[in-house]
Amino acid sequence: MAEAHQAVGFQFTVRPDGVDLTLSQEVFRNIYLSAVTSWKKRAIQFKNGVLAGVYPASPSSWLIAVIAMMSSLYIRVDPSLGMIDTIKDNLPQRECMSVQSRAVLSAILFATGLWLFLIYLLRYTLKALLSYHGWIFESHGKMSASTKLWLSLVRMFSGRRPLLYSFQASLPRLPMPSVDDTVHRYLESVRPLLDSQQYNQMEILAKDFQDSKAARLQRYLILKSWWATNYVSDWWEEYIYLRGRSPIMVNSNFYIMDLLYVTPTHRQAARVGNVVHAMLQYRRKLERGEHAPLRALGTVPMCSSQMERMFNTTRIPGIETDIVQHLTDRKHLVIYHKGRFFQVWLYTGGRHLLPSELETQIQRILADTSEPQPGELKLAALTAGKRVPWARARIKYFSQGVNRVSLDAVESAAFFLSLDDEPQGYDPAKTNSLDSYAKSLLHGQCYDRWFDKSFTLISYPNGKMGINAEHSWADAPIVGHMWEYVLATDCFHLGYTEEGHCKGDVNKGLPYPTRLQWQIPKECRDVIDASYLSAKQIADDVDFHGHLFSDFGKGLIKKCRTSPDAFIQMALQLAQFRDQGVFCLTYESSMTRMFRDGRTETVRSCTSEAVAFVRAMEDTGATNAQRLALFRKAADKHQNMYRLAMTGAGIDRHLFCLYIVSKYIGIDSPFLKKVLSEPWKLSTSQTPQQQLNLVDINKFPKYVGAGGGFGPVADDGYGVSYIIVGENLVTFHISCKFSCPSTDSYRFGQHIQKAMLDIQGLFKPDNDKKMVDNGKIVQMENGKKHL
């Protein structure tokens, strides 16, 4: 009963002679400290909100403007050209003020108006500058004089020490491509995938669309682009994610792995203590807007709006559509362990729990031997199954009583933490260690992750960790940004004792974690079981392979004077053709965060140039010189398409929005139907790293992440996520389905390995030439390095 005594603030006993009241000074002290911290937090948020609201100016500049105007009153110089006198003559209640008071107030009002005008002028000037994207199309390593001048102007108008959201008002809107340009690029993208008859039919559909329906649909879309901050993102979130009624586990959620080679401590509770504390530090800076905004070239700002919903966010199921619920200032965490749900408060005395205190709380949960309540063990399977049964069960069984209280605790928690029983992580001695690790992060046992939470933090008994993230609220780089901060803080700032525990004194006076209570009737348990069975069928069908390519990496590719991403995409095209014998529609994700509320665009990597290169690689009669020339042409084409996608001139988001408009106004378009129904049999994505540059990977090469991945998009296709780790490693996360007899993730990984080596072999130097790799002389033979 110790926890019960510590959970109450006062006790009272009724006696015949009156009431004996005992107050807890410690609880009232904590209440006082919490109130002080809350007001401090609000004050800091207000201050930073003001700073971001007036950026790129500063509040001190307002004071300077006021002082300048006040000074003009005494030197009898009127910089307002008579406007101060006009304001003075039209002040309300001016007869109640002295002449001097009216003059001072008029000068302050004019200075404030002038200051606000200059702020908007600076913002729109910066927005106009950021609308220029010619710099991105210049050759890597070369910068024209005009781009250098443009960068200088952007730096000049960007101000000093921007906060996370300082640039939001200055970001340009996503531009609207013309229908003709989009259709032309679309036809160009499908030309290598269709025979002459199929292509002619597609041309006819496209021509009919352009001549009859496109103009009207485009007008509606242009109207939306005028009033919406981004004409794509809200519809993309709603129709691609929230309106989907199929399970989000595997089909939508993605995962991110821990450090590849390093495990800071093998004590599960200690690792969780440090990681959760680092997340709380990140959240505090996020709420205050104190993170530095991400900037390309160190200058061009990226949109930060997706980061707002990282914590205290849950996807709420609905019958027809889900919603994303984001709350603020929630101070607890919900933890799942061996079928039980625990609530842990993250604050005490107005401060975050220290890592050692969090370790104590986690250890208490690990030591708890209580049994799950009826229906509790697989309760989270509801979030892994189909959305409609979960929505109906939520309304019927979780809308009142203890179930509602407990569900509110889960859905309002900062995030969800799952304490697993089986160790995971990369082990060089085990050939399938990455495969098992990935599947555990992607779906687990189908009932031990709350897939609706913005993210579930997953902890393993050997100290390894990972994240499963819900996709509707944000894209992978956003979660990756937080994860980079957490890992760097965990390893290089918080640290561990020699025994592997968190640093700091152990506080055993904390209230014990609270078990959430559930009353789940038999009918609800049947729904849970049905959701679990459908989810398990999906999970068991995922064929996954993690492949570490270490023969060479970004360093050697750049010496070949080509883009690492284009190099890998060409290798994927070659691997796909060797694996399947045909080319397919290929999806590569590209960000559009240089625009307000931007998310992603599609790069269609299977181009005519890529097809020509792959066929040359498979043609025994072609020479290496011919293959290399075709490779460079294909790589340049890919880079140009990637840049077009980043600058708002992509294909698929525009066609998607035109299709949504057609559905709203009841126009049937065979062309748009055909486009939107085409399967992406090869879906690819690059995981960004070093977004924060908190760790020098040249100095600490072992402290690199393994990246993340996602499930297969098509039943008969592959999902491939890759991360270019440092200079000499590329990690591939490959998924497909066991139920498809023509796909095999391990086989595809071997094809990627050989394709990478074969392409690198095209750059083999002449016998009298050598290449330098990491400062050592290496001779390239058969695509391999030899010292």
PDB file of C-alpha atoms in Angstrom, residues 281-483:
ATOM      1  CA  GLN A 281      14.186  17.817 -23.378  1.00  0.00           C
ATOM      2  CA  TYR A 282      13.433  17.759 -27.103  1.00  0.00           C
ATOM      3  CA  ARG A 283       9.730  18.301 -26.439  1.00  0.00           C
ATOM      4  CA  ARG A 284      10.426  21.269 -24.165  1.00  0.00           C
ATOM      5  CA  LYS A 285      12.535  22.935 -26.858  1.00  0.00           C
ATOM      6  CA  LEU A 286       9.888  22.048 -29.440  1.00  0.00           C
ATOM      7  CA  GLU A 287       7.045  23.581 -27.424  1.00  0.00           C
ATOM      8  CA  ARG A 288       9.091  26.742 -26.957  1.00  0.00           C
ATOM      9  CA  GLY A 289      10.159  26.805 -30.604  1.00  0.00           C
ATOM     10  CA  GLU A 290      13.817  26.812 -29.609  1.00  0.00           C
ATOM     11  CA  HIS A 291      15.092  24.259 -32.128  1.00  0.00           C
ATOM     12  CA  ALA A 292      16.989  25.798 -35.013  1.00  0.00           C
ATOM     13  CA  PRO A 293      15.027  25.529 -38.288  1.00  0.00           C
ATOM     14  CA  LEU A 294      16.412  23.085 -40.827  1.00  0.00           C
ATOM     15  CA  ARG A 295      18.037  24.950 -43.733  1.00  0.00           C
ATOM     16  CA  ALA A 296      19.335  23.731 -47.082  1.00  0.00           C
ATOM     17  CA  LEU A 297      22.817  25.018 -47.907  1.00  0.00           C
ATOM     18  CA  GLY A 298      22.756  26.296 -44.338  1.00  0.00           C
ATOM     19  CA  THR A 299      20.593  29.191 -45.579  1.00  0.00           C
ATOM     20  CA  VAL A 300      17.345  28.149 -47.332  1.00  0.00           C
ATOM     21  CA  PRO A 301      14.730  27.405 -44.624  1.00  0.00           C
ATOM     22  CA  MET A 302      12.488  24.339 -44.581  1.00  0.00           C
ATOM     23  CA  CYS A 303       8.921  24.234 -43.309  1.00  0.00           C
ATOM     24  CA  SER A 304       8.636  23.147 -39.665  1.00  0.00           C
ATOM     25  CA  SER A 305       4.849  22.802 -39.394  1.00  0.00           C
ATOM     26  CA  GLN A 306       4.859  18.992 -39.244  1.00  0.00           C
ATOM     27  CA  MET A 307       6.853  19.073 -36.018  1.00  0.00           C
ATOM     28  CA  GLU A 308       4.005  20.684 -34.073  1.00  0.00           C
ATOM     29  CA  ARG A 309       2.133  17.382 -33.654  1.00  0.00           C
ATOM     30  CA  MET A 310       5.048  15.150 -32.680  1.00  0.00           C
ATOM     31  CA  PHE A 311       3.996  14.631 -29.056  1.00  0.00           C
ATOM     32  CA  ASN A 312       0.580  14.168 -27.398  1.00  0.00           C
ATOM     33  CA  THR A 313      -0.912  13.178 -30.743  1.00  0.00           C
ATOM     34  CA  THR A 314      -3.140  10.228 -31.604  1.00  0.00           C
ATOM     35  CA  ARG A 315      -5.021   9.091 -34.670  1.00  0.00           C
ATOM     36  CA  ILE A 316      -8.647   8.622 -33.595  1.00  0.00           C
ATOM     37  CA  PRO A 317     -10.605   6.005 -35.605  1.00  0.00           C
ATOM     38  CA  GLY A 318     -13.870   6.920 -37.296  1.00  0.00           C
ATOM     39  CA  ILE A 319     -16.466   5.072 -39.331  1.00  0.00           C
ATOM     40  CA  GLU A 320     -15.762   6.974 -42.568  1.00  0.00           C
ATOM     41  CA  THR A 321     -12.592   8.868 -41.731  1.00  0.00           C
ATOM     42  CA  ASP A 322     -10.127   9.161 -38.875  1.00  0.00           C
ATOM     43  CA  ILE A 323      -9.004  12.395 -37.259  1.00  0.00           C
ATOM     44  CA  VAL A 324      -5.653  13.421 -35.799  1.00  0.00           C
ATOM     45  CA  GLN A 325      -6.077  14.588 -32.206  1.00  0.00           C
ATOM     46  CA  HIS A 326      -3.299  16.798 -30.871  1.00  0.00           C
ATOM     47  CA  LEU A 327      -3.284  17.940 -27.264  1.00  0.00           C
ATOM     48  CA  THR A 328      -0.921  20.200 -25.361  1.00  0.00           C
ATOM     49  CA  ASP A 329       0.802  20.087 -22.015  1.00  0.00           C
ATOM     50  CA  ARG A 330       0.114  16.449 -21.107  1.00  0.00           C
ATOM     51  CA  LYS A 331       2.543  15.203 -18.486  1.00  0.00           C
ATOM     52  CA  HIS A 332       2.316  11.436 -18.495  1.00  0.00           C
ATOM     53  CA  LEU A 333       3.472   8.395 -20.415  1.00  0.00           C
ATOM     54  CA  VAL A 334       1.669   5.093 -20.990  1.00  0.00           C
ATOM     55  CA  ILE A 335       3.789   1.947 -20.946  1.00  0.00           C
ATOM     56  CA  TYR A 336       2.926  -1.561 -22.122  1.00  0.00           C
ATOM     57  CA  HIS A 337       4.656  -4.564 -20.577  1.00  0.00           C
ATOM     58  CA  LYS A 338       3.578  -8.213 -20.628  1.00  0.00           C
ATOM     59  CA  GLY A 339      -0.031  -7.379 -21.392  1.00  0.00           C
ATOM     60  CA  ARG A 340      -0.402  -4.632 -18.755  1.00  0.00           C
ATOM     61  CA  PHE A 341      -0.813  -0.872 -19.286  1.00  0.00           C
ATOM     62  CA  PHE A 342       0.893   1.497 -16.838  1.00  0.00           C
ATOM     63  CA  GLN A 343       0.645   5.260 -16.484  1.00  0.00           C
ATOM     64  CA  VAL A 344       3.797   7.103 -15.389  1.00  0.00           C
ATOM     65  CA  TRP A 345       3.944  10.807 -14.565  1.00  0.00           C
ATOM     66  CA  LEU A 346       6.891  12.509 -16.225  1.00  0.00           C
ATOM     67  CA  TYR A 347       7.119  15.542 -13.920  1.00  0.00           C
ATOM     68  CA  THR A 348       7.713  16.060 -10.235  1.00  0.00           C
ATOM     69  CA  GLY A 349       8.077  19.320  -8.384  1.00  0.00           C
ATOM     70  CA  GLY A 350       7.637  21.294 -11.583  1.00  0.00           C
ATOM     71  CA  ARG A 351      10.515  19.582 -13.443  1.00  0.00           C
ATOM     72  CA  HIS A 352      11.100  16.591 -15.677  1.00  0.00           C
ATOM     73  CA  LEU A 353      11.887  13.307 -14.006  1.00  0.00           C
ATOM     74  CA  LEU A 354      15.640  12.782 -14.079  1.00  0.00           C
ATOM     75  CA  PRO A 355      17.044   9.793 -16.016  1.00  0.00           C
ATOM     76  CA  SER A 356      17.749   7.932 -12.755  1.00  0.00           C
ATOM     77  CA  GLU A 357      14.164   8.545 -11.613  1.00  0.00           C
ATOM     78  CA  LEU A 358      12.787   7.298 -14.913  1.00  0.00           C
ATOM     79  CA  GLU A 359      15.017   4.230 -14.633  1.00  0.00           C
ATOM     80  CA  THR A 360      13.524   3.545 -11.201  1.00  0.00           C
ATOM     81  CA  GLN A 361       9.980   3.777 -12.551  1.00  0.00           C
ATOM     82  CA  ILE A 362      10.741   1.507 -15.497  1.00  0.00           C
ATOM     83  CA  GLN A 363      12.436  -1.020 -13.212  1.00  0.00           C
ATOM     84  CA  ARG A 364       9.339  -1.083 -11.019  1.00  0.00           C
ATOM     85  CA  ILE A 365       7.224  -1.976 -14.040  1.00  0.00           C
ATOM     86  CA  LEU A 366       9.678  -4.659 -15.154  1.00  0.00           C
ATOM     87  CA  ALA A 367       9.553  -6.168 -11.654  1.00  0.00           C
ATOM     88  CA  ASP A 368       5.752  -6.089 -11.467  1.00  0.00           C
ATOM     89  CA  THR A 369       4.368  -9.649 -11.583  1.00  0.00           C
ATOM     90  CA  SER A 370       0.642  -8.873 -11.767  1.00  0.00           C
ATOM     91  CA  GLU A 371      -1.442 -10.538 -14.462  1.00  0.00           C
ATOM     92  CA  PRO A 372      -3.268  -8.786 -17.319  1.00  0.00           C
ATOM     93  CA  GLN A 373      -6.953  -8.137 -16.842  1.00  0.00           C
ATOM     94  CA  PRO A 374      -9.410 -10.016 -19.101  1.00  0.00           C
ATOM     95  CA  GLY A 375      -9.038  -8.652 -22.628  1.00  0.00           C
ATOM     96  CA  GLU A 376      -6.079  -6.413 -21.711  1.00  0.00           C
ATOM     97  CA  LEU A 377      -3.289  -8.535 -23.230  1.00  0.00           C
ATOM     98  CA  LYS A 378      -4.237  -7.984 -26.884  1.00  0.00           C
ATOM     99  CA  LEU A 379      -6.212  -4.757 -26.481  1.00  0.00           C
ATOM    100  CA  ALA A 380      -3.857  -2.747 -28.716  1.00  0.00           C
ATOM    101  CA  ALA A 381      -4.598  -5.147 -31.576  1.00  0.00           C
ATOM    102  CA  LEU A 382      -7.640  -2.935 -32.181  1.00  0.00           C
ATOM    103  CA  THR A 383      -5.235  -0.306 -33.542  1.00  0.00           C
ATOM    104  CA  ALA A 384      -3.582  -2.900 -35.798  1.00  0.00           C
ATOM    105  CA  GLY A 385      -6.738  -4.172 -37.475  1.00  0.00           C
ATOM    106  CA  LYS A 386      -9.276  -2.599 -39.804  1.00  0.00           C
ATOM    107  CA  ARG A 387     -10.387   0.884 -38.888  1.00  0.00           C
ATOM    108  CA  VAL A 388     -14.186   0.477 -38.930  1.00  0.00           C
ATOM    109  CA  PRO A 389     -14.385  -2.339 -36.317  1.00  0.00           C
ATOM    110  CA  TRP A 390     -12.031  -0.346 -34.098  1.00  0.00           C
ATOM    111  CA  ALA A 391     -14.127   2.812 -34.510  1.00  0.00           C
ATOM    112  CA  ARG A 392     -17.338   0.974 -33.629  1.00  0.00           C
ATOM    113  CA  ALA A 393     -15.742  -0.775 -30.653  1.00  0.00           C
ATOM    114  CA  ARG A 394     -14.367   2.542 -29.418  1.00  0.00           C
ATOM    115  CA  ILE A 395     -17.830   4.114 -29.479  1.00  0.00           C
ATOM    116  CA  LYS A 396     -19.584   1.122 -27.917  1.00  0.00           C
ATOM    117  CA  TYR A 397     -17.125  -0.090 -25.287  1.00  0.00           C
ATOM    118  CA  PHE A 398     -14.762   2.813 -24.542  1.00  0.00           C
ATOM    119  CA  SER A 399     -17.003   5.868 -24.287  1.00  0.00           C
ATOM    120  CA  GLN A 400     -17.754   5.711 -20.567  1.00  0.00           C
ATOM    121  CA  GLY A 401     -16.569   4.382 -17.229  1.00  0.00           C
ATOM    122  CA  VAL A 402     -13.081   3.100 -16.476  1.00  0.00           C
ATOM    123  CA  ASN A 403     -12.514   2.174 -20.119  1.00  0.00           C
ATOM    124  CA  ARG A 404     -12.943   5.796 -21.177  1.00  0.00           C
ATOM    125  CA  VAL A 405     -10.630   7.025 -18.429  1.00  0.00           C
ATOM    126  CA  SER A 406      -7.937   4.509 -19.381  1.00  0.00           C
ATOM    127  CA  LEU A 407      -8.308   5.125 -23.123  1.00  0.00           C
ATOM    128  CA  ASP A 408      -8.047   8.873 -22.527  1.00  0.00           C
ATOM    129  CA  ALA A 409      -4.820   8.225 -20.638  1.00  0.00           C
ATOM    130  CA  VAL A 410      -3.410   6.299 -23.621  1.00  0.00           C
ATOM    131  CA  GLU A 411      -4.552   8.750 -26.281  1.00  0.00           C
ATOM    132  CA  SER A 412      -3.443  11.853 -24.390  1.00  0.00           C
ATOM    133  CA  ALA A 413      -0.042  10.475 -23.372  1.00  0.00           C
ATOM    134  CA  ALA A 414       3.111  12.178 -24.614  1.00  0.00           C
ATOM    135  CA  PHE A 415       3.810   8.971 -26.537  1.00  0.00           C
ATOM    136  CA  PHE A 416       3.499   5.218 -26.079  1.00  0.00           C
ATOM    137  CA  LEU A 417       6.300   3.008 -24.726  1.00  0.00           C
ATOM    138  CA  SER A 418       6.477  -0.736 -25.242  1.00  0.00           C
ATOM    139  CA  LEU A 419       8.832  -2.843 -23.112  1.00  0.00           C
ATOM    140  CA  ASP A 420       9.531  -5.993 -25.121  1.00  0.00           C
ATOM    141  CA  ASP A 421      10.787  -9.329 -23.809  1.00  0.00           C
ATOM    142  CA  GLU A 422      12.865 -10.567 -26.761  1.00  0.00           C
ATOM    143  CA  PRO A 423      16.249  -8.938 -27.530  1.00  0.00           C
ATOM    144  CA  GLN A 424      16.712  -7.379 -30.976  1.00  0.00           C
ATOM    145  CA  GLY A 425      19.334  -5.420 -32.869  1.00  0.00           C
ATOM    146  CA  TYR A 426      22.080  -5.903 -35.424  1.00  0.00           C
ATOM    147  CA  ASP A 427      24.362  -8.860 -34.688  1.00  0.00           C
ATOM    148  CA  PRO A 428      27.092  -9.604 -37.270  1.00  0.00           C
ATOM    149  CA  ALA A 429      27.119 -13.219 -36.097  1.00  0.00           C
ATOM    150  CA  LYS A 430      23.459 -13.675 -37.085  1.00  0.00           C
ATOM    151  CA  THR A 431      22.600 -13.408 -40.772  1.00  0.00           C
ATOM    152  CA  ASN A 432      18.974 -12.436 -40.175  1.00  0.00           C
ATOM    153  CA  SER A 433      19.363 -10.154 -37.153  1.00  0.00           C
ATOM    154  CA  LEU A 434      18.347  -7.002 -39.068  1.00  0.00           C
ATOM    155  CA  ASP A 435      15.393  -8.855 -40.599  1.00  0.00           C
ATOM    156  CA  SER A 436      14.023  -9.849 -37.196  1.00  0.00           C
ATOM    157  CA  TYR A 437      14.736  -6.394 -35.774  1.00  0.00           C
ATOM    158  CA  ALA A 438      12.868  -4.685 -38.621  1.00  0.00           C
ATOM    159  CA  LYS A 439       9.817  -6.938 -38.360  1.00  0.00           C
ATOM    160  CA  SER A 440       9.692  -6.383 -34.615  1.00  0.00           C
ATOM    161  CA  LEU A 441       9.689  -2.610 -35.094  1.00  0.00           C
ATOM    162  CA  LEU A 442       7.245  -2.703 -38.001  1.00  0.00           C
ATOM    163  CA  HIS A 443       4.531  -4.860 -36.424  1.00  0.00           C
ATOM    164  CA  GLY A 444       5.808  -6.631 -33.291  1.00  0.00           C
ATOM    165  CA  GLN A 445       3.279  -9.167 -32.058  1.00  0.00           C
ATOM    166  CA  CYS A 446       0.451  -7.019 -33.487  1.00  0.00           C
ATOM    167  CA  TYR A 447      -0.837  -6.197 -30.011  1.00  0.00           C
ATOM    168  CA  ASP A 448       2.181  -4.715 -28.209  1.00  0.00           C
ATOM    169  CA  ARG A 449       2.314  -1.324 -29.993  1.00  0.00           C
ATOM    170  CA  TRP A 450      -0.349   1.364 -30.005  1.00  0.00           C
ATOM    171  CA  PHE A 451      -0.223   1.985 -33.751  1.00  0.00           C
ATOM    172  CA  ASP A 452      -2.499   5.046 -33.516  1.00  0.00           C
ATOM    173  CA  LYS A 453      -0.037   7.078 -31.421  1.00  0.00           C
ATOM    174  CA  SER A 454       2.171   9.568 -33.225  1.00  0.00           C
ATOM    175  CA  PHE A 455       4.964   7.177 -32.350  1.00  0.00           C
ATOM    176  CA  THR A 456       5.594   4.172 -30.146  1.00  0.00           C
ATOM    177  CA  LEU A 457       8.992   3.949 -28.488  1.00  0.00           C
ATOM    178  CA  ILE A 458      10.086   0.298 -28.351  1.00  0.00           C
ATOM    179  CA  SER A 459      12.609  -0.993 -25.820  1.00  0.00           C
ATOM    180  CA  TYR A 460      14.327  -4.376 -25.808  1.00  0.00           C
ATOM    181  CA  PRO A 461      15.900  -6.217 -22.834  1.00  0.00           C
ATOM    182  CA  ASN A 462      19.411  -5.958 -24.346  1.00  0.00           C
ATOM    183  CA  GLY A 463      19.284  -2.147 -24.346  1.00  0.00           C
ATOM    184  CA  LYS A 464      18.384  -1.679 -28.012  1.00  0.00           C
ATOM    185  CA  MET A 465      15.505   0.600 -28.956  1.00  0.00           C
ATOM    186  CA  GLY A 466      13.512   1.755 -31.958  1.00  0.00           C
ATOM    187  CA  ILE A 467      10.413   3.637 -33.071  1.00  0.00           C
ATOM    188  CA  ASN A 468       7.197   2.738 -34.848  1.00  0.00           C
ATOM    189  CA  ALA A 469       5.587   5.909 -36.239  1.00  0.00           C
ATOM    190  CA  GLU A 470       2.097   6.652 -37.502  1.00  0.00           C
ATOM    191  CA  HIS A 471       2.350   8.331 -40.905  1.00  0.00           C
ATOM    192  CA  SER A 472      -0.610  10.698 -41.278  1.00  0.00           C
ATOM    193  CA  TRP A 473       0.701  13.530 -39.084  1.00  0.00           C
ATOM    194  CA  ALA A 474       4.238  13.730 -40.521  1.00  0.00           C
ATOM    195  CA  ASP A 475       6.874  12.133 -42.720  1.00  0.00           C
ATOM    196  CA  ALA A 476       9.958  10.146 -41.722  1.00  0.00           C
ATOM    197  CA  PRO A 477      12.488  13.054 -41.700  1.00  0.00           C
ATOM    198  CA  ILE A 478      10.469  14.736 -38.935  1.00  0.00           C
ATOM    199  CA  VAL A 479      10.662  11.713 -36.623  1.00  0.00           C
ATOM    200  CA  GLY A 480      14.285  11.208 -37.707  1.00  0.00           C
ATOM    201  CA  HIS A 481      15.114  14.762 -36.583  1.00  0.00           C
ATOM    202  CA  MET A 482      13.872  14.011 -33.082  1.00  0.00           C
ATOM    203  CA  TRP A 483      15.582  10.599 -33.012  1.00  0.00           C
TER     204      TRP A 483
END
